[in-house]
Short mmCIF file of C-alpha atoms and ligand atoms in Angstrom, two decimals:
data_model
loop_
_atom_site.label_atom_id
_atom_site.label_comp_id
_atom_site.label_asym_id
_atom_site.label_seq_id
_atom_site.Cartn_x
_atom_site.Cartn_y
_atom_site.Cartn_z
CA MET A 1 -27.37 8.42 19.36
CA ALA A 2 -27.92 4.54 19.22
CA THR A 3 -27.33 4.34 15.42
CA LYS A 4 -24.53 6.25 15.46
CA GLN A 5 -22.60 4.56 17.42
CA PHE A 6 -24.19 0.79 16.36
CA ILE A 7 -23.00 2.72 13.26
CA LEU A 8 -19.47 3.56 14.29
CA SER A 9 -19.12 -0.02 15.43
CA ALA A 10 -20.25 -2.05 12.80
CA LEU A 11 -17.82 0.36 10.54
CA LEU A 12 -14.93 -0.68 12.76
CA SER A 13 -16.02 -4.57 12.42
CA ALA A 14 -15.75 -4.42 9.29
CA LEU A 15 -12.75 -3.07 8.74
CA ALA A 16 -11.36 -5.13 11.18
CA GLY A 17 -12.87 -8.06 9.95
CA HIS A 18 -11.68 -7.77 6.60
CA ALA A 19 -8.73 -7.50 4.39
CA ALA A 20 -6.71 -4.16 5.73
CA ALA A 21 -8.21 -1.26 4.03
CA GLN A 22 -5.84 0.63 2.50
CA GLY A 23 -8.05 4.51 2.71
CA GLY A 24 -10.04 5.82 0.77
CA VAL A 25 -13.95 4.70 2.46
CA PHE A 26 -17.57 6.08 2.74
CA THR A 27 -20.11 4.93 3.73
CA VAL A 28 -23.45 5.21 3.14
CA ASN A 29 -26.26 4.77 5.76
CA CYS A 30 -29.59 3.78 4.83
CA ALA A 31 -32.99 3.43 7.08
CA ALA A 32 -35.34 0.67 5.42
CA LEU A 33 -37.37 1.43 2.80
CA GLN A 34 -41.08 1.12 3.12
CA GLY A 35 -43.34 -0.75 0.73
CA SER A 36 -40.57 -2.98 -0.53
CA ILE A 37 -40.70 -5.38 1.29
CA GLN A 38 -42.13 -7.58 -1.39
CA ARG A 39 -41.97 -9.85 -4.12
CA ALA A 40 -40.44 -7.66 -6.02
CA ASP A 41 -36.62 -7.75 -8.32
CA PRO A 42 -36.10 -4.98 -10.38
CA LEU A 43 -32.85 -6.46 -11.15
CA ILE A 44 -33.74 -10.09 -11.66
CA TYR A 45 -37.71 -10.54 -12.25
CA PRO A 46 -38.64 -7.02 -14.20
CA GLY A 47 -42.09 -6.10 -14.66
CA VAL A 48 -43.11 -10.40 -12.97
CA VAL A 49 -43.35 -11.37 -9.00
CA SER A 50 -40.58 -12.63 -7.69
CA PRO A 51 -39.90 -16.41 -5.81
CA HIS A 52 -39.06 -14.72 -2.42
CA VAL A 53 -39.83 -11.25 -0.33
CA HIS A 54 -37.17 -9.08 -0.79
CA VAL A 55 -36.25 -5.71 1.64
CA ALA A 56 -34.64 -2.52 -0.08
CA ALA A 57 -32.85 0.65 1.06
CA GLY A 58 -31.88 3.95 -0.77
CA GLY A 59 -33.57 5.48 -3.94
CA THR A 60 -37.45 5.18 -3.50
CA GLY A 61 -37.56 4.08 -7.20
CA PHE A 62 -37.63 0.08 -6.71
CA GLY A 63 -39.81 -1.86 -7.22
CA GLN A 64 -40.96 -4.96 -9.81
CA THR A 65 -39.82 -2.68 -12.34
CA GLN A 66 -36.77 -0.12 -11.90
CA THR A 67 -34.39 0.64 -14.88
CA SER A 68 -31.28 3.11 -14.25
CA ALA A 69 -32.69 5.97 -14.99
CA GLN A 70 -35.36 5.10 -13.34
CA ALA A 71 -32.93 4.99 -10.30
CA VAL A 72 -31.21 8.57 -10.79
CA ALA A 73 -34.61 9.82 -11.31
CA ALA A 74 -36.23 8.81 -7.69
CA ARG A 75 -37.93 11.23 -6.41
CA ALA A 76 -35.97 10.10 -2.59
CA THR A 77 -33.69 8.25 -0.88
CA THR A 78 -34.19 6.50 2.51
CA CYS A 79 -29.86 7.14 2.73
CA ASP A 80 -27.79 10.19 4.19
CA LYS A 81 -26.33 10.62 1.24
CA PHE A 82 -28.62 13.09 -0.78
CA TYR A 83 -26.81 12.47 -4.19
CA ASP A 84 -27.77 8.23 -3.75
CA LYS A 85 -30.58 7.45 -5.09
CA SER A 86 -29.31 3.83 -5.62
CA SER A 87 -31.16 0.50 -5.10
CA TYR A 88 -29.59 -1.71 -2.14
CA TRP A 89 -31.71 -5.27 -1.91
CA GLN A 90 -31.71 -8.63 -0.18
CA PRO A 91 -33.56 -11.37 1.29
CA GLN A 92 -36.37 -11.00 4.06
CA LEU A 93 -35.25 -12.91 6.96
CA TYR A 94 -38.15 -14.57 8.64
CA HIS A 95 -38.80 -16.31 12.01
CA HIS A 96 -40.23 -20.20 11.62
CA ASN A 97 -42.17 -20.48 14.64
CA ALA A 98 -42.52 -23.37 17.11
CA ASN A 99 -46.08 -23.59 15.83
CA GLY A 100 -45.68 -23.60 11.97
CA THR A 101 -46.64 -20.11 11.65
CA PHE A 102 -43.19 -17.35 10.27
CA SER A 103 -42.92 -14.20 11.41
CA LEU A 104 -40.67 -11.52 9.60
CA VAL A 105 -38.18 -10.12 11.18
CA THR A 106 -37.65 -6.68 10.83
CA MET A 107 -34.92 -5.13 8.65
CA THR A 108 -33.75 -1.68 10.63
CA GLY A 109 -31.00 -0.24 7.87
CA PRO A 110 -27.99 -0.73 6.03
CA ALA A 111 -25.05 0.06 5.44
CA VAL A 112 -23.44 0.34 2.34
CA TYR A 113 -19.55 1.39 2.32
CA TYR A 114 -18.08 2.58 -0.82
CA LEU A 115 -14.38 0.92 -0.24
CA ASN A 116 -10.62 1.24 -2.24
CA ARG A 117 -9.88 -1.61 -2.27
CA ALA A 118 -9.40 -3.50 -5.44
CA CYS A 119 -6.87 -2.11 -8.70
CA ASP A 120 -6.59 -2.34 -12.41
CA TYR A 121 -5.11 -5.49 -14.09
CA SER A 122 -1.32 -4.75 -14.79
CA PRO A 123 0.32 -6.88 -17.70
CA THR A 124 3.13 -6.01 -15.15
CA ALA A 125 2.20 -6.66 -12.12
CA ASN A 126 2.48 -9.90 -9.54
CA LEU A 127 -1.73 -10.47 -10.09
CA GLN A 128 -1.93 -11.94 -6.21
CA SER A 129 0.41 -9.00 -4.77
CA SER A 130 -1.25 -5.70 -3.21
CA CYS A 131 -2.20 -2.77 -4.34
CA PRO A 132 -0.16 0.27 -4.98
CA SER A 133 -1.35 2.37 -1.84
CA THR A 134 -1.48 5.45 -4.64
CA PHE A 135 -4.64 4.15 -6.27
CA TYR A 136 -7.91 5.17 -6.69
CA ALA A 137 -10.65 2.88 -8.27
CA ARG A 138 -13.37 4.38 -9.81
CA ALA A 139 -16.56 4.48 -9.40
CA PRO A 140 -19.14 2.40 -10.28
CA PRO A 141 -20.62 3.86 -13.79
CA ALA A 142 -23.66 5.11 -14.63
CA GLY A 143 -26.03 2.61 -14.73
CA LEU A 144 -24.53 -0.54 -13.09
CA ARG A 145 -26.68 -3.28 -12.19
CA MET A 146 -25.27 -6.52 -10.36
CA VAL A 147 -25.29 -9.47 -8.16
CA VAL A 148 -24.12 -10.89 -5.49
CA GLY A 149 -24.45 -15.21 -3.98
CA ASN A 150 -26.38 -17.57 -5.14
CA PRO A 151 -30.39 -17.79 -3.39
CA THR A 152 -30.83 -21.25 -4.46
CA LEU A 153 -26.88 -22.69 -2.52
CA ARG A 154 -28.04 -24.73 0.49
CA THR A 155 -24.09 -25.71 0.80
CA TYR A 156 -20.98 -24.07 1.40
CA ASN A 157 -17.75 -23.95 -0.63
CA PRO A 158 -15.20 -22.33 1.12
CA SER A 159 -12.95 -21.85 -1.87
CA ASP A 160 -15.32 -20.08 -3.78
CA PHE A 161 -15.06 -16.67 -3.66
CA ASN A 162 -18.57 -15.59 -4.47
CA GLN A 163 -19.43 -17.53 -1.10
CA GLN A 164 -16.64 -15.99 1.18
CA ALA A 165 -18.37 -13.04 0.30
CA ILE A 166 -22.11 -13.92 1.68
CA GLN A 167 -21.73 -13.58 5.40
CA HIS A 168 -23.71 -13.32 8.61
CA VAL A 169 -22.83 -11.68 12.01
CA CYS A 170 -24.51 -12.56 15.14
CA LEU A 171 -24.78 -9.29 17.56
CA THR A 172 -24.83 -9.26 20.85
CA SER A 173 -24.74 -7.80 24.62
CA ASP A 174 -21.65 -8.50 24.83
CA PRO A 175 -19.53 -6.19 22.05
CA ASN A 176 -16.50 -8.72 22.14
CA ASN A 177 -18.47 -11.70 20.54
CA ALA A 178 -19.45 -10.99 17.46
CA PRO A 179 -19.44 -14.76 15.65
CA ASN A 180 -19.03 -14.46 11.75
CA THR A 181 -20.33 -17.45 9.85
CA PRO A 182 -21.28 -18.38 6.34
CA TYR A 183 -24.17 -19.84 7.88
CA LEU A 184 -26.98 -18.39 9.81
CA PRO A 185 -25.91 -17.79 13.30
CA ASN A 186 -26.94 -20.33 15.88
CA GLN A 187 -26.52 -18.40 19.02
CA PRO A 188 -29.43 -15.82 19.96
CA CYS A 189 -28.47 -13.01 18.21
CA VAL A 190 -29.35 -8.83 20.43
CA ARG A 191 -29.35 -8.12 15.53
CA ILE A 192 -27.74 -10.31 12.49
CA ARG A 193 -25.75 -8.41 10.56
CA ALA A 194 -26.12 -9.59 7.27
CA GLU A 195 -22.70 -9.39 4.61
CA THR A 196 -22.72 -9.19 1.50
CA PHE A 197 -19.15 -8.11 -0.59
CA PHE A 198 -19.50 -7.52 -4.71
CA PRO A 199 -17.51 -8.63 -6.97
CA SER A 200 -15.13 -5.02 -7.86
CA CYS A 201 -13.73 -5.89 -10.84
CA TRP A 202 -15.54 -4.85 -13.96
CA ASP A 203 -15.48 -5.65 -17.83
CA GLY A 204 -15.20 -2.70 -19.03
CA VAL A 205 -17.84 -2.48 -21.05
CA ASN A 206 -21.64 -4.39 -19.98
CA LEU A 207 -23.14 -2.58 -17.71
CA ASP A 208 -25.13 -6.01 -16.37
CA SER A 209 -25.59 -9.65 -18.08
CA ALA A 210 -27.73 -11.56 -18.37
CA ASP A 211 -26.76 -14.03 -15.56
CA HIS A 212 -26.34 -10.71 -13.62
CA SER A 213 -22.67 -11.40 -12.50
CA SER A 214 -20.72 -12.13 -15.37
CA HIS A 215 -19.77 -9.09 -16.46
CA MET A 216 -18.22 -8.31 -12.62
CA ALA A 217 -15.36 -10.62 -11.37
CA PHE A 218 -14.27 -10.63 -7.92
CA PRO A 219 -10.11 -9.90 -7.29
CA VAL A 220 -7.49 -12.43 -8.34
CA GLY A 221 -6.18 -13.32 -5.27
CA THR A 222 -8.97 -12.36 -2.42
CA TYR A 223 -12.96 -11.84 -2.87
CA ASN A 224 -12.96 -8.29 -1.28
CA GLY A 225 -9.60 -6.77 -2.97
CA GLY A 226 -6.00 -7.00 -4.50
CA TYR A 227 -5.67 -6.64 -8.68
CA CYS A 228 -8.06 -7.07 -11.18
CA PRO A 229 -8.12 -10.47 -13.41
CA GLN A 230 -7.47 -10.07 -17.69
CA SER A 231 -10.84 -10.73 -18.37
CA HIS A 232 -12.10 -8.45 -16.09
CA PRO A 233 -9.32 -5.69 -15.84
CA VAL A 234 -11.27 -2.04 -14.17
CA ALA A 235 -11.34 -2.02 -10.56
CA ILE A 236 -14.38 -0.18 -8.85
CA TYR A 237 -15.03 1.34 -5.62
CA SER A 238 -15.59 -1.88 -3.22
CA LEU A 239 -19.20 -2.32 -2.39
CA PHE A 240 -20.09 -3.97 1.14
CA TYR A 241 -23.66 -4.55 2.48
CA GLU A 242 -24.51 -4.77 6.01
CA PHE A 243 -28.05 -5.42 6.37
CA PHE A 244 -28.87 -5.63 10.07
CA TYR A 245 -32.19 -7.30 11.09
CA ASP A 246 -33.16 -6.88 14.51
CA THR A 247 -33.38 -10.31 16.49
CA ALA A 248 -34.09 -9.54 19.89
CA ALA A 249 -37.70 -10.04 19.65
CA ILE A 250 -36.75 -14.04 19.46
CA GLY A 251 -35.53 -15.10 22.79
CA SER A 252 -34.09 -18.25 23.26
CA ASP A 253 -36.01 -19.76 20.23
CA PHE A 254 -33.22 -18.41 17.46
CA ASN A 255 -32.03 -21.83 16.05
CA ARG A 256 -35.43 -21.39 13.05
CA LEU A 257 -34.87 -18.27 10.89
CA VAL A 258 -35.49 -19.03 7.51
CA TRP A 259 -34.63 -16.00 4.96
CA ALA A 260 -36.87 -15.58 1.87
CA MET A 261 -35.73 -18.47 -0.34
CA GLY A 262 -36.80 -21.09 2.40
CA ASP A 263 -33.19 -21.17 2.90
CA GLN A 264 -32.79 -22.66 6.34
CA THR A 265 -28.49 -22.89 5.80
CA GLY A 266 -28.41 -19.24 5.42
CA TYR A 267 -25.73 -20.56 2.21
CA GLY A 268 -28.47 -18.56 -0.40
CA LEU A 269 -28.54 -14.87 1.50
CA HIS A 270 -27.31 -12.33 -1.51
CA GLY A 271 -26.92 -8.76 -2.07
CA ASP A 272 -28.36 -6.60 -5.66
CA TYR A 273 -27.68 -3.31 -6.54
CA ILE A 274 -28.50 -0.69 -9.00
CA ASN A 275 -26.74 2.63 -9.77
CA GLY A 276 -28.62 5.66 -9.06
CA TRP A 277 -26.11 7.72 -7.74
CA ASN A 278 -25.53 11.64 -8.97
CA GLN A 279 -23.01 10.19 -11.12
CA THR A 280 -21.22 13.33 -11.05
CA ALA A 281 -21.42 13.15 -7.01
CA LEU A 282 -19.32 9.59 -6.83
CA ASP A 283 -16.92 10.28 -10.16
CA LEU A 284 -15.01 12.59 -7.64
CA ALA A 285 -15.87 11.15 -4.71
CA MET A 286 -12.83 8.94 -4.06
CA ARG A 287 -10.26 12.25 -4.73
CA THR A 288 -12.61 14.89 -2.47
CA CYS A 289 -14.20 12.84 0.82
CA THR A 290 -11.94 10.76 1.71
CA GLY A 291 -9.68 13.13 3.35
CA PRO A 292 -9.35 13.37 7.13
CA GLN A 293 -12.75 14.96 7.78
CA GLY A 294 -14.34 12.28 5.09
CA VAL A 295 -17.63 13.87 3.72
CA ASN A 296 -17.44 17.02 5.36
CA THR A 297 -14.33 17.88 4.09
CA PRO A 298 -14.51 21.07 2.23
CA GLY A 299 -14.74 20.74 -1.59
CA CYS A 300 -16.53 17.12 -1.47
CA SER A 301 -18.83 15.69 -4.10
CA LEU A 302 -21.19 14.70 -2.27
CA TRP A 303 -22.06 17.55 0.19
CA VAL A 304 -25.31 19.89 -1.23
CA PRO A 305 -24.89 22.90 -0.89
CA SER A 306 -28.75 24.00 -0.12
CA LEU A 307 -28.74 20.87 2.67
CA ASN A 308 -25.17 22.24 3.69
CA GLY A 309 -23.93 18.17 4.28
CA PRO A 310 -24.66 15.15 2.45
CA GLY A 311 -27.88 14.25 3.93
CA ALA A 312 -29.43 12.60 6.82
CA SER A 313 -31.17 9.47 6.68
CA SER A 314 -34.79 9.33 6.47
CA ALA A 315 -38.01 7.66 6.40
CA GLN A 316 -39.23 6.99 2.62
CA THR A 317 -41.88 5.29 0.33
CA VAL A 318 -42.09 2.99 -2.48
CA GLN A 319 -42.91 5.55 -4.74
CA THR A 320 -44.83 2.64 -7.31
CA THR A 321 -48.14 0.84 -6.13
CA ASN A 322 -46.80 -2.88 -5.14
CA PRO A 323 -48.83 -4.82 -7.92
CA ASN A 324 -48.97 -7.73 -5.25
CA PRO A 325 -50.19 -6.47 -1.87
CA GLU A 326 -50.09 -10.31 -0.60
CA PRO A 327 -49.23 -10.09 3.45
CA VAL A 328 -45.18 -10.43 3.71
CA GLY A 329 -45.83 -11.04 7.62
CA LEU A 330 -46.01 -7.29 8.28
CA GLN A 331 -49.47 -7.38 10.21
CA GLY A 332 -48.26 -10.68 11.78
CA PRO A 333 -47.18 -14.11 11.16
CA ILE A 334 -48.35 -15.47 7.57
CA PRO A 335 -49.00 -19.83 7.54
CA SER A 336 -46.73 -20.43 4.24
CA LEU A 337 -43.24 -18.04 2.81
CA PRO A 338 -44.36 -15.71 0.14
CA GLY A 339 -44.70 -17.64 -3.05
CA ASN A 340 -45.02 -21.25 -0.66
CA ASN A 341 -41.31 -21.20 -0.30
CA PRO A 342 -40.48 -24.71 0.92
CA LEU A 343 -38.10 -24.98 3.88
CA SER A 344 -34.88 -26.03 2.21
CA GLY A 345 -31.27 -26.88 3.43
CA THR A 346 -30.62 -27.80 7.08
CA PHE A 347 -29.69 -25.22 10.13
CA VAL A 348 -25.74 -25.83 10.51
CA LYS A 349 -25.00 -26.71 13.68
CA LYS A 350 -21.87 -27.63 13.85
CA SER A 351 -19.27 -24.54 15.10
CA PHE A 352 -17.30 -23.01 12.16
CA ARG A 353 -15.77 -19.71 12.09
CA ALA A 354 -14.82 -18.45 8.42
C1 LIG B 401 -48.43 -18.67 15.86
O1 LIG B 401 -47.10 -18.15 16.84
C2 LIG B 401 -46.53 -17.10 17.15
C3 LIG B 401 -45.10 -16.47 17.87
O2 LIG B 401 -45.09 -17.46 18.88
C4 LIG B 401 -48.23 -16.25 17.31
O3 LIG B 401 -47.46 -14.82 17.46
C5 LIG B 401 -49.00 -16.43 16.46
O4 LIG B 401 -50.35 -16.00 17.50
C6 LIG B 401 -49.18 -18.04 16.93
N1 LIG B 401 -50.43 -18.33 15.92
C7 LIG B 401 -51.53 -19.73 16.27
C8 LIG B 401 -52.78 -19.51 15.23
O5 LIG B 401 -51.31 -19.50 16.94
C1 LIG B 402 -24.78 16.58 -9.00
O1 LIG B 402 -23.37 16.59 -7.75
C2 LIG B 402 -22.85 17.64 -8.36
C3 LIG B 402 -21.47 18.34 -7.66
O2 LIG B 402 -20.94 16.22 -7.38
C4 LIG B 402 -23.26 18.82 -8.77
O3 LIG B 402 -22.86 19.65 -9.01
C5 LIG B 402 -24.51 18.48 -9.34
O4 LIG B 402 -25.52 19.32 -9.06
C6 LIG B 402 -25.58 17.35 -9.09
N1 LIG B 402 -26.63 16.85 -10.16
C7 LIG B 402 -27.65 17.93 -9.67
C8 LIG B 402 -29.22 16.48 -11.07
O5 LIG B 402 -28.49 17.06 -8.58
#
């Protein structure tokens, strides 16, 4: 199937594009969650209409409000790991048409990687060195909620890990031509892969924080691996999202993409996470599902006996009716971005390689 091939090439390029993997990886492949394209953000704006439109994948519990317990108890998941009812979400992508309207750019589904990249703080190690090959990060703890990136950014600071962790990849018909940029692509793309790499170091105490990020930190040396700092000493599996947006229909008018915040630069891309796993299965996965056969390894904790496998991605719809059913572009172009978000930042035209 084309999708499978696409996911495989996504995996290979993801691994090639980031610091050397240390083994210990599994991927959760998901369909988009139907009904999730709405101004909902259960992490940052629980119970109210959020300022911009998101699109989610994963557990069907996603909506304006979702506690961690509700995530775990969700009816179903769009992901191919049945025990994973986590919510994975990002802003929705739009195309600003020449006549001023906005067309929704379809998010076809994400691949979410759980990577063994970081290691616990050590008072004796050189924190800039790479992790011992024998180290296993622990699973994201039950109840963990976090965000990476910042929706208000319209400029790029190349030394900020929180910005290095945000990337856009322009997939063209030539597989060798996939430019990686912190800003929205400035050339025609068959698809855009929007990437967000979450901080891998946990303070060991708080499952969330007022800004939804300060209970987490990036490793000392790089944004995507290495020793954790003393302030956040506990290494968890690194979460890395790749959300795919189908941009083929845009054709040559590619210079007018905009994230739902009104962001024309792309620097405001961000990712959000609520852990909704069967925690028993997740806790065991790094040790039981990372053999040569991956999730098909006998005894892998992600294997669901009744399914005779870990599951399959599937079309699913949110359980809770959207209380704010405004047009978001699913029926055709809309005159303004939901929330009336004005366009901001200028499209980045200069050639730049991250
Ligand atoms: C504006 O442009 C879009 C995209 O080409 C098109 O679908 C839509 O019908 C146009 N709307 C108006 C009012 O002309
Ligand atoms: C959670 O996963 C474990 C396997 O790791 C399994 O034995 C258990 O039945 C699962 N619990 C639920 C509620 O599915």
